Tab-separated table of C-alpha atoms in Angstrom:
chain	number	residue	atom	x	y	z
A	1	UNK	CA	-72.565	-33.962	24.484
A	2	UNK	CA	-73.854	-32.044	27.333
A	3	UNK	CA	-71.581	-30.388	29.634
A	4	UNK	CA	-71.430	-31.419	32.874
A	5	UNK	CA	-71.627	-28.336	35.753
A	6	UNK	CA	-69.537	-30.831	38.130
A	7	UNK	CA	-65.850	-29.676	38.663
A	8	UNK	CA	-63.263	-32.021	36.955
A	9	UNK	CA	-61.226	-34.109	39.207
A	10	UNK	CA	-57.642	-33.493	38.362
A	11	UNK	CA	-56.144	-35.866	41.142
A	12	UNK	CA	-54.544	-38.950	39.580
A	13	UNK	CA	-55.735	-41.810	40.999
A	14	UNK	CA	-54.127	-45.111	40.615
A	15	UNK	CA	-55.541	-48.775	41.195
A	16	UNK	CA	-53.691	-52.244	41.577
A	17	UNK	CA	-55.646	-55.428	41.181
A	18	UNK	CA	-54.012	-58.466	42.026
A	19	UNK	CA	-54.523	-62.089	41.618
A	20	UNK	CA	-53.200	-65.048	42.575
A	21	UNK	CA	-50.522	-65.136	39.411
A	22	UNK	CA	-48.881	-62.797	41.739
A	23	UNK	CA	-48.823	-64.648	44.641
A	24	UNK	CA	-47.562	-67.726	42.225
A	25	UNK	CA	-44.200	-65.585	41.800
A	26	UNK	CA	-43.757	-66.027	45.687
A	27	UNK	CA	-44.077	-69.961	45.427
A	28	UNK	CA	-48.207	-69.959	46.352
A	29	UNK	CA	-49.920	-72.613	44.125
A	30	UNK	CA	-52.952	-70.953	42.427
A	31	UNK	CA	-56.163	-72.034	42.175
A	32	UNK	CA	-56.436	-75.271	40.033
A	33	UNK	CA	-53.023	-76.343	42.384
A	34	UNK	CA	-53.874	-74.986	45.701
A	35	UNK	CA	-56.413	-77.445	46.662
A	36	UNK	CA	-54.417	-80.782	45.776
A	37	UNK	CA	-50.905	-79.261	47.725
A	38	UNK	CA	-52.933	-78.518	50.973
A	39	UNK	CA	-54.854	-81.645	51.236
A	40	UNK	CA	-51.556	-83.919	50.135
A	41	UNK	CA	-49.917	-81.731	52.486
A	42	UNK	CA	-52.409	-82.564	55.336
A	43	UNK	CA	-52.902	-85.957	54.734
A	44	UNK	CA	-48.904	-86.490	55.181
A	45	UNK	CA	-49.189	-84.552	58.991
A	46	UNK	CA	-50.425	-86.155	62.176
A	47	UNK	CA	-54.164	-84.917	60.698
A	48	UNK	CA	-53.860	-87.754	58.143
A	49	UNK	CA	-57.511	-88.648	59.915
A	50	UNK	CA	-59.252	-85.255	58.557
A	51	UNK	CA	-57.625	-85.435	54.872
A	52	UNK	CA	-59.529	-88.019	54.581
A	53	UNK	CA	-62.786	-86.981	55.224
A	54	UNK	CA	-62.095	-84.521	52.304
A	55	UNK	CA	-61.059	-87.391	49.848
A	56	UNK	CA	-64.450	-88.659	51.213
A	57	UNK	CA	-66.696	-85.334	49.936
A	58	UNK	CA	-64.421	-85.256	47.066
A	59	UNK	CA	-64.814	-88.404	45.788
A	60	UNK	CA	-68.826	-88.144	46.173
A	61	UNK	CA	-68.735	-84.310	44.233
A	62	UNK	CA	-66.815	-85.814	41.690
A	63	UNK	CA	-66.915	-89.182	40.915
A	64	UNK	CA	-64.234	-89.264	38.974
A	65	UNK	CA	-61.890	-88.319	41.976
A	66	UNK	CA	-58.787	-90.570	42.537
A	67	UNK	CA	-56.462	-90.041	45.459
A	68	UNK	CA	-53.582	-91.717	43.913
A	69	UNK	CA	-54.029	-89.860	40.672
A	70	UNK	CA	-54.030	-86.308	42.687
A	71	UNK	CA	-56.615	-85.002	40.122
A	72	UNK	CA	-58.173	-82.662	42.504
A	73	UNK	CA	-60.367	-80.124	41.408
A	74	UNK	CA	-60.044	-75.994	41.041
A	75	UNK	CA	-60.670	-74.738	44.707
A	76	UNK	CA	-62.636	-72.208	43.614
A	77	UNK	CA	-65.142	-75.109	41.530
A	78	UNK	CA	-64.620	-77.218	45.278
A	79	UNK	CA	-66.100	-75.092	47.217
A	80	UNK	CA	-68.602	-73.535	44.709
A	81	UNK	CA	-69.934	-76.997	44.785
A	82	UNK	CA	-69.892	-77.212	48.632
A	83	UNK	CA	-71.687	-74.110	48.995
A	84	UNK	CA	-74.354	-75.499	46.832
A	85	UNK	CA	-74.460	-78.612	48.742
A	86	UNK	CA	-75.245	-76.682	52.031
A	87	UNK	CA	-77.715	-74.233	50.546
A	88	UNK	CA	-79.753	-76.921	48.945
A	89	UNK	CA	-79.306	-79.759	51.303
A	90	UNK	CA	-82.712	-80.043	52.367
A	91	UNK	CA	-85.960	-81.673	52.440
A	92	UNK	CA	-87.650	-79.293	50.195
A	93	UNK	CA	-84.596	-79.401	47.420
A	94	UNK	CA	-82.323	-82.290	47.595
A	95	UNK	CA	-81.287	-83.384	50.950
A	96	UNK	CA	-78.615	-85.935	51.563
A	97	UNK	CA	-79.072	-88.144	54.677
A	98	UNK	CA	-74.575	-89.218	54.263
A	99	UNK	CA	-73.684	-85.535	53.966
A	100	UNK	CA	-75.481	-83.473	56.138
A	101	UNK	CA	-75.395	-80.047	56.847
A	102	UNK	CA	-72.817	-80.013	60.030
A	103	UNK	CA	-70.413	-82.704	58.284
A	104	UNK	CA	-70.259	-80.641	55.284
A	105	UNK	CA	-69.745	-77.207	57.236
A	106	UNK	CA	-66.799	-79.395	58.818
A	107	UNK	CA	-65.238	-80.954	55.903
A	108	UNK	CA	-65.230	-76.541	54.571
A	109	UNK	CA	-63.361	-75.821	58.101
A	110	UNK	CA	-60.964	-78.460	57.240
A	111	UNK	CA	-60.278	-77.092	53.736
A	112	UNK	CA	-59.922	-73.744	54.763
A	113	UNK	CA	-57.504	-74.601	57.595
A	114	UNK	CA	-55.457	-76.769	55.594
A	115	UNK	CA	-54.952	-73.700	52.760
A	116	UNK	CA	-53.598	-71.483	55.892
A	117	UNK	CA	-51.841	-73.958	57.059
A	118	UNK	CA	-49.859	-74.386	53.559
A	119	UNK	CA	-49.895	-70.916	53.176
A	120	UNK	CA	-47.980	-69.776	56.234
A	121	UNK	CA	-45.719	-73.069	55.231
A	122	UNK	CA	-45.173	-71.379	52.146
A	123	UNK	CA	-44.527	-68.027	53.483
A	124	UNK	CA	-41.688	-69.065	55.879
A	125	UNK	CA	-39.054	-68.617	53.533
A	126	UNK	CA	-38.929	-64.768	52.962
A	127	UNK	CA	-36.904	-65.130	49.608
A	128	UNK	CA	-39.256	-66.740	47.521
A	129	UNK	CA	-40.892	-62.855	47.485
A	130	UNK	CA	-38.215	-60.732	45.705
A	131	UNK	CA	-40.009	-60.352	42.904
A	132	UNK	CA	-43.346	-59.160	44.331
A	133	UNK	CA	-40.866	-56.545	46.716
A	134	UNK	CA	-39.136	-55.717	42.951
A	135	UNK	CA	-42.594	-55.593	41.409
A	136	UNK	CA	-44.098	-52.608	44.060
A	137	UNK	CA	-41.086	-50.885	44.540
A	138	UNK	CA	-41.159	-50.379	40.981
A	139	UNK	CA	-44.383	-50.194	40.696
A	140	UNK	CA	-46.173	-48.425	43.347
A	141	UNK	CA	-46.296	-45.462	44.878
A	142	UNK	CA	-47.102	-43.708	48.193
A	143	UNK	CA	-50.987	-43.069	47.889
A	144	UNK	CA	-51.742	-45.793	45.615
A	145	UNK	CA	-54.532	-48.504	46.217
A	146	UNK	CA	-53.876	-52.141	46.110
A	147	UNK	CA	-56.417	-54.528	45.992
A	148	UNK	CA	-55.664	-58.189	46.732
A	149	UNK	CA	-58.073	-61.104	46.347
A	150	UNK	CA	-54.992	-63.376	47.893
A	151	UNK	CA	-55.679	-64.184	51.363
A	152	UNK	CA	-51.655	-64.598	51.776
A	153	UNK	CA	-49.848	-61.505	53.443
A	154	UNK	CA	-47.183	-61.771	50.317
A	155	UNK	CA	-48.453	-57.599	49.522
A	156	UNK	CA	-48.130	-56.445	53.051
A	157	UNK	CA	-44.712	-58.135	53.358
A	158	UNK	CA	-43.462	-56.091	50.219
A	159	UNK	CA	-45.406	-52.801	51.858
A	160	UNK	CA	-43.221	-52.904	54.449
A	161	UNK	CA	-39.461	-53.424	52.750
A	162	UNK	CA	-40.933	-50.414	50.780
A	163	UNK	CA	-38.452	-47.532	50.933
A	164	UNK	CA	-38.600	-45.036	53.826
A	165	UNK	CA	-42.129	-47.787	54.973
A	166	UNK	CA	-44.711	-45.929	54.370
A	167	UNK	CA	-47.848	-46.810	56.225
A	168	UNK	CA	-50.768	-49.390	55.137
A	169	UNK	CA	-54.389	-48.990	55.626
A	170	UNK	CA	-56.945	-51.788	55.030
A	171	UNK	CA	-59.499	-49.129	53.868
A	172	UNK	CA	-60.535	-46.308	51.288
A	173	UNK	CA	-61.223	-42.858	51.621
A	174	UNK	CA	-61.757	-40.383	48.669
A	175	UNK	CA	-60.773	-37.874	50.646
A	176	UNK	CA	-57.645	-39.356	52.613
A	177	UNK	CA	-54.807	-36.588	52.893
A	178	UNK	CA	-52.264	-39.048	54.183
A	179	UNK	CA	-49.648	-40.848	52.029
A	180	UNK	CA	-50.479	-44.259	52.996
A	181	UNK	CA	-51.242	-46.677	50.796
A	182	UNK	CA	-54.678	-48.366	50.994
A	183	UNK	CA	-55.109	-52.128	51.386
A	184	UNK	CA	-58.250	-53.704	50.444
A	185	UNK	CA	-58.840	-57.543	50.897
A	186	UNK	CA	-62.063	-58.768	49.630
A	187	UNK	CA	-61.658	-62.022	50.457
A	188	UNK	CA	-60.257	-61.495	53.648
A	189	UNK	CA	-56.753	-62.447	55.320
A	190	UNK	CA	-55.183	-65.476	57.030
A	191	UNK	CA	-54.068	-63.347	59.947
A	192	UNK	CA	-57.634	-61.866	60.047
A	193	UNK	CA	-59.715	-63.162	63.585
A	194	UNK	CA	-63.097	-62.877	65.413
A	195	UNK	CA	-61.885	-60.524	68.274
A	196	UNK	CA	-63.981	-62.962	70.263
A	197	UNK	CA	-61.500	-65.967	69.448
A	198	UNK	CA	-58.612	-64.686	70.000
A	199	UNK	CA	-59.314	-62.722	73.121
A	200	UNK	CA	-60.970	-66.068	74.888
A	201	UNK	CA	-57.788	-68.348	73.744
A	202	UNK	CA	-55.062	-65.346	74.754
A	203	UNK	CA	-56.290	-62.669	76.607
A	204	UNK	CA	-52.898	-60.651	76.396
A	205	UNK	CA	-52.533	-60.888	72.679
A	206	UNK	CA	-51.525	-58.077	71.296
A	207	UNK	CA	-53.896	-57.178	68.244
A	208	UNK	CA	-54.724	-54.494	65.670
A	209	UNK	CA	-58.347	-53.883	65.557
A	210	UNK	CA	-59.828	-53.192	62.017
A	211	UNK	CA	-63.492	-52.785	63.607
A	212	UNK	CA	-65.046	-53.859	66.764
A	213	UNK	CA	-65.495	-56.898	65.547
A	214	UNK	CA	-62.175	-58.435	63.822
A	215	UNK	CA	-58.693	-57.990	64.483
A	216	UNK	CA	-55.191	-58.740	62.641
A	217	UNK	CA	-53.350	-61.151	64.901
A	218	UNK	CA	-50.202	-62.402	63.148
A	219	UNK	CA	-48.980	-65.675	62.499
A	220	UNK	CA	-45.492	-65.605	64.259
A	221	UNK	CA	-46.753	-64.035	67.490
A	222	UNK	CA	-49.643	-66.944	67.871
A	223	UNK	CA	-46.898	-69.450	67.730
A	224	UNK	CA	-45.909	-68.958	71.592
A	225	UNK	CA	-49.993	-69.783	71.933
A	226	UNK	CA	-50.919	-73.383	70.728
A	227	UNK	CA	-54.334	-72.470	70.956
A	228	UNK	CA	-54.009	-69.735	68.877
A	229	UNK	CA	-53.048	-72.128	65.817
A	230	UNK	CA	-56.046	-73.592	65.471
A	231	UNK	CA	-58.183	-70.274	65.505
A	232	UNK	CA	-60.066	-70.510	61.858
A	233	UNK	CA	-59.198	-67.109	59.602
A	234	UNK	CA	-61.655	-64.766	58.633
A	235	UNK	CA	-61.929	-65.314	54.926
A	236	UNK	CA	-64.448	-65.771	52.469
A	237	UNK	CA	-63.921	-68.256	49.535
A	238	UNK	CA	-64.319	-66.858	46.302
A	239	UNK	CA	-67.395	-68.938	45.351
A	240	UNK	CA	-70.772	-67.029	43.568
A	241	UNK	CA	-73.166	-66.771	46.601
A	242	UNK	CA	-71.404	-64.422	49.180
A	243	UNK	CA	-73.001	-63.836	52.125
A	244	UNK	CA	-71.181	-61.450	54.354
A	245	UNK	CA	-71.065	-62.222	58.177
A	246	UNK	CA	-69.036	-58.844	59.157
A	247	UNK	CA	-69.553	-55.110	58.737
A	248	UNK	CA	-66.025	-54.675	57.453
A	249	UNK	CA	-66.114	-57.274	54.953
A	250	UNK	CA	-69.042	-55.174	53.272
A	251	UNK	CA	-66.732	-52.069	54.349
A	252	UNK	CA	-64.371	-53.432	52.085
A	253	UNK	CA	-66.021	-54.286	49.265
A	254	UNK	CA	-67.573	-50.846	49.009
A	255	UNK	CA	-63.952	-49.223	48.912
A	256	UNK	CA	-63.080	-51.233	45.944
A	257	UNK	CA	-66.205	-50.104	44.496
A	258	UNK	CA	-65.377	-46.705	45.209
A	259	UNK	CA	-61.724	-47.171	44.455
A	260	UNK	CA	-62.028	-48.568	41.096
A	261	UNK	CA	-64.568	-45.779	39.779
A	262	UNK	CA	-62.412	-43.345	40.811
A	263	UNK	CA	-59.366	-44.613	39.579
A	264	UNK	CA	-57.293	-42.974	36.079
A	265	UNK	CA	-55.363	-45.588	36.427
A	266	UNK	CA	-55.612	-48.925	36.966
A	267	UNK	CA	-53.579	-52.072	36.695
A	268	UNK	CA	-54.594	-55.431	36.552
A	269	UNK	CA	-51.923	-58.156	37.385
A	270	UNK	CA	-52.020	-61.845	37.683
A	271	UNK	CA	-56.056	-61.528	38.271
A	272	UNK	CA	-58.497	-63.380	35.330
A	273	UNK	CA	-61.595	-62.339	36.807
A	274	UNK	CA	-62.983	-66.078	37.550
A	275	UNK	CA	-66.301	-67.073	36.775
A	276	UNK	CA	-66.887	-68.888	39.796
A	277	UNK	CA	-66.691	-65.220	41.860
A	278	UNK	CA	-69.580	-64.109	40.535
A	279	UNK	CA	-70.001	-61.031	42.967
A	280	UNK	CA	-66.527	-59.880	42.225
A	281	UNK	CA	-67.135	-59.682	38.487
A	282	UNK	CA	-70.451	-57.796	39.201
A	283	UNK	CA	-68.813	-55.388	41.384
A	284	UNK	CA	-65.740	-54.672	38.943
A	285	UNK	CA	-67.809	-54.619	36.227
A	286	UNK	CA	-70.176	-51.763	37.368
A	287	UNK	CA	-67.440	-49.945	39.163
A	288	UNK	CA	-65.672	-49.998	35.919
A	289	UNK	CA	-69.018	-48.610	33.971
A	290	UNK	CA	-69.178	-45.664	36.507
A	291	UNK	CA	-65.965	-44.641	35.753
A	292	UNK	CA	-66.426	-44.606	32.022
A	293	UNK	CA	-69.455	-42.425	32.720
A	294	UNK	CA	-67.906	-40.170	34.918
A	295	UNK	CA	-65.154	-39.534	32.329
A	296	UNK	CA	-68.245	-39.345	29.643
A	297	UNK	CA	-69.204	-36.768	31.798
A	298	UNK	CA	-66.116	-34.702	32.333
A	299	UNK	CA	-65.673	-35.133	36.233
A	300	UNK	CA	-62.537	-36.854	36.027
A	301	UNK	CA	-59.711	-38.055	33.318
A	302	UNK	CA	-60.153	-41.248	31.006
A	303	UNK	CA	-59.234	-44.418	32.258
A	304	UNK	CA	-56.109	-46.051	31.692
A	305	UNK	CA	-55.965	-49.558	31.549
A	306	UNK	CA	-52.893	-52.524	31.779
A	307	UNK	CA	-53.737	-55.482	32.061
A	308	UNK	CA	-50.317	-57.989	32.883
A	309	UNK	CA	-51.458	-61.836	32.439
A	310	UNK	CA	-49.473	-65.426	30.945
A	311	UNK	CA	-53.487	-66.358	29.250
A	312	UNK	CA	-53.846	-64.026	26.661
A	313	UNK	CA	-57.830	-65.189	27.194
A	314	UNK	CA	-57.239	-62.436	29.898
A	315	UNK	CA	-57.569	-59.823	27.428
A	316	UNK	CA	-60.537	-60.633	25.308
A	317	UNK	CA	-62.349	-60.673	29.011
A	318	UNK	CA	-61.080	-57.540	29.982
A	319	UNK	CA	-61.724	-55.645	26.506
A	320	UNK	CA	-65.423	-56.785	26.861
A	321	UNK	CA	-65.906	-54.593	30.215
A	322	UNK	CA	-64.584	-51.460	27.654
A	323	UNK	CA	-67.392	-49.477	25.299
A	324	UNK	CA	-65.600	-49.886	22.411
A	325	UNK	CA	-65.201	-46.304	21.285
A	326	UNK	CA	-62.841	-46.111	24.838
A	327	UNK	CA	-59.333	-47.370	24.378
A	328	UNK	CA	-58.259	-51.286	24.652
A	329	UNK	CA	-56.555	-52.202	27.471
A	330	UNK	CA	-53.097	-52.312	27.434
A	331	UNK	CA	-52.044	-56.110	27.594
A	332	UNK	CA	-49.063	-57.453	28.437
A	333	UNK	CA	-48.924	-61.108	27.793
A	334	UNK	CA	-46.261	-62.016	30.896
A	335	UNK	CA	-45.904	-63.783	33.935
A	336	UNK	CA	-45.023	-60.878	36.994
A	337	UNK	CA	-41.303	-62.763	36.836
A	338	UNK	CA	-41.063	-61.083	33.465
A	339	UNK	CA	-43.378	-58.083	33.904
A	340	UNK	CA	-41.080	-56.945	36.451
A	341	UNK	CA	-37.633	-57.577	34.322
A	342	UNK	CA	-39.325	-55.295	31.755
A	343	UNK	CA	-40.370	-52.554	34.468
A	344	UNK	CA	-36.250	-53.201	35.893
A	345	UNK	CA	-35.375	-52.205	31.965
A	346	UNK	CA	-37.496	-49.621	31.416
A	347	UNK	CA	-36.351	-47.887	34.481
C-alpha cells in the first residue's frame, strides 16, 4: 500500500447515532405506533373535526384502512406516500380533482401537529427518561457527538442532568477546542421555529437563535402564549425526497457527514437505518466509506463499530456498509432498557 504523506490523526473521535428505539425507552411510540397514538389521540380532543380528515386521506392511500380496527400505517410509509401524492398530483402525471394539492399540504400540517402535540404529552412526565439520563451518563462523554433523528428533546433533557452540565451545541466543528458536546438533528426539533412565527405571535419571546433564520423556542415557555401553541415545528419527515427549505438544515446534515467520517468510534443505538429515508442512508453510507478510506490511508485510526438493536436484521444491514476485510460491527442484540443494565454492570 502506498503511504500516505498526510499526518495521522491521533484525536479519538467518538459518534452516537440514535433512533427512535431510544426514544421508545422514554415512553415515545416509534414509527409503525406513532402515527395511530397521535391521530386516536386527536380525534378524542376538541379537534375530533381534523382527525378526521386524516382517516379521510388514509382510507383513500390505503384502502384497506379501518378506523375501528386502528391498523394505521408506519408514519414514515404515510407520509412517503403523501409526499408522492403532492409531487405527482398533476395534470401531466396523475392529478386528483378530491385531493388536491392545498388539502393534502393540510391534512401533512395536521399530522405533523398532532405528533408534537403527543410528543410534548408524552414528555410531561420527566420519569419515564431515567434510562436515556442512565444510558449518557454512562455512556457519553464531554466532547462527544450525538446525532438524533428523534424530533423529541428526550437527548437534550439527559444533556442537561449530565454531571457538572456541560454545554450543548447543535453543530460540528473539526476543529472545536471546547468540551461541549455537539448536537445534530437531521430531522429537525419540535421546539425548532421560523424566527418569523414566533416573533409576529410574541414579540418578547425569549429565543435562542441557531441562524438568522430559526430559533429554539421551548415548549413550557409558549404555554403563557396561546398563540404560540399552534406555531407548526420546523421538522422534516423522514420520507426519500428531502428538499431542504433552511440553510441550517443543510448545515446540519453536512456535520453529520463530517462527523461520521471522522469518527474512531461510533455507536449506533436504537437506529435501523429505514428504507423509506433514503437520503439518510446515502449520507451514512458514504460518510462511512470515507472513513474506511481515510483509515486505508493512514490519516486517522480504524473504525470501531457497536451497533445496540432488539432486530437482529439490524446487523446484517449494518455489516453490509463494512468492506469485509474491516472488522464486523459489534452487535448487541438489546433493547437500551437492557443495554444500559449491562453498561451499569460493566461499570
Amino acid at each position: 500500500m502506498k503511504q500516505s504523506n498526510h499526518k495521522k490523526e491521533t484525536r479519538q473521535r467518538r459518534v452516537f447515532i440514535l433512533g427512535a428505539g431510544v426514544s421508545a425507552s422514554a415512553g415515545i411510540a416509534v414509527a409503525r405506533d406513532i402515527l395511530r397514538t397521535s391521530i386516536v389521540q386527536l380525534a378524542e380532543s376538541s379537534d375530533s373535526e381534523k382527525a378526521d380528515r386524516v382517516h379521510k386521506l388514509l382510507t383513500y392511500l390505503y384502502p384497506g384502512f379501518e378506523e375501528e380496527l386502528r391498523n394505521y400505517p408506519n408514519i414514515e410509509d404515510f407520509l412517503n406516500l403523501l409526499e408522492m401524492a403532492q409531487k405527482f398530483n398533476t395534470e401531466e402525471f396523475i392529478e386528483s380533482k378530491v385531493w388536491s394539492e392545498k388539502r393534502l399540504d393540510e391534512v401533512k400540517l395536521i399530522t405533523v401537529k398532532a405528533v408534537t402535540e403527543y410528543i410534548w404529552e408524552r414528555m410531561r412526565d420527566k420519569d419515564r427518561q431515567r434510562n436515556v439520563d442512565e444510558f449518557v451518563r454512562l455512556a457519553m462523554k464531554p466532547c462527544d457527538t450525538i446525532i438524533t433523528f428523534n424530533w423529541d428533546l428526550i437527548i437534550e433533557r439527559s444533556l442537561e442532568n449530565y454531571p457538572k452540565n456541560p454545554a450543548f451545541e447543535y453543530t460540528y466543528s473539526r476543529k472545536r477546542k471546547s468540551k461541549a458536546f455537539s448536537l445534530l438533528k437531521p430531522h429537525g426539533s419540535i421546539d425548532w421555529f421560523k424566527k418569523s412565527v414566533v416573533k409576529n405571535l410574541d414579540p418578547s419571546a425569549d429565543t435562542l437563535h441557531l441562524d438568522k433564520e430559526l430559533c429554539v423556542f421551548p415548549y413550557f415557555s409558549r404555554a403563557p402564549s396561546p398563540k404560540l401553541l399552534d406555531a407548526v415545528p420546523v421538522i422534516v419527515p423522514p420520507v426519500a425526497a428531502k428538499e431542504f427549505e433552511f440553510a441550517f438544515l443543510k448545515k446540519t446534515w453536512r456535520g453529520v457527514y463530517r462527523a461520521v467520517s471522522d469518527a474512531t468510534e461510533l455507536y449506533i443505538i436504537g437506529y435501523s437505518l429505514p428504507k423509506e429515508d433514503q437520503f439518510a442512508r446515502l449520507v451514512l453510507r458514504r460518510a462511512l466509506r470515507y472513513n474506511i478510506i481515510k483509515s486505508e490511508r493512514g490519516t486517522k485510526e480504524p473504525l470501531r463499530l457497536t451497533v445496540v438493536n432488539p432486530d437482529d436484521a439490524v446487523s446484517v444491514t449494518f455489516s453490509r456498509l463494512v468492506p469485509k476485510d474491516n472488522p464486523s460491527p459489534a452487535f448487541y442484540q438489546a433493547t437500551l432498557e437492557d443495554y444500559v443494565n449491562w453498561l451499569r454492570e460493566s461499570a
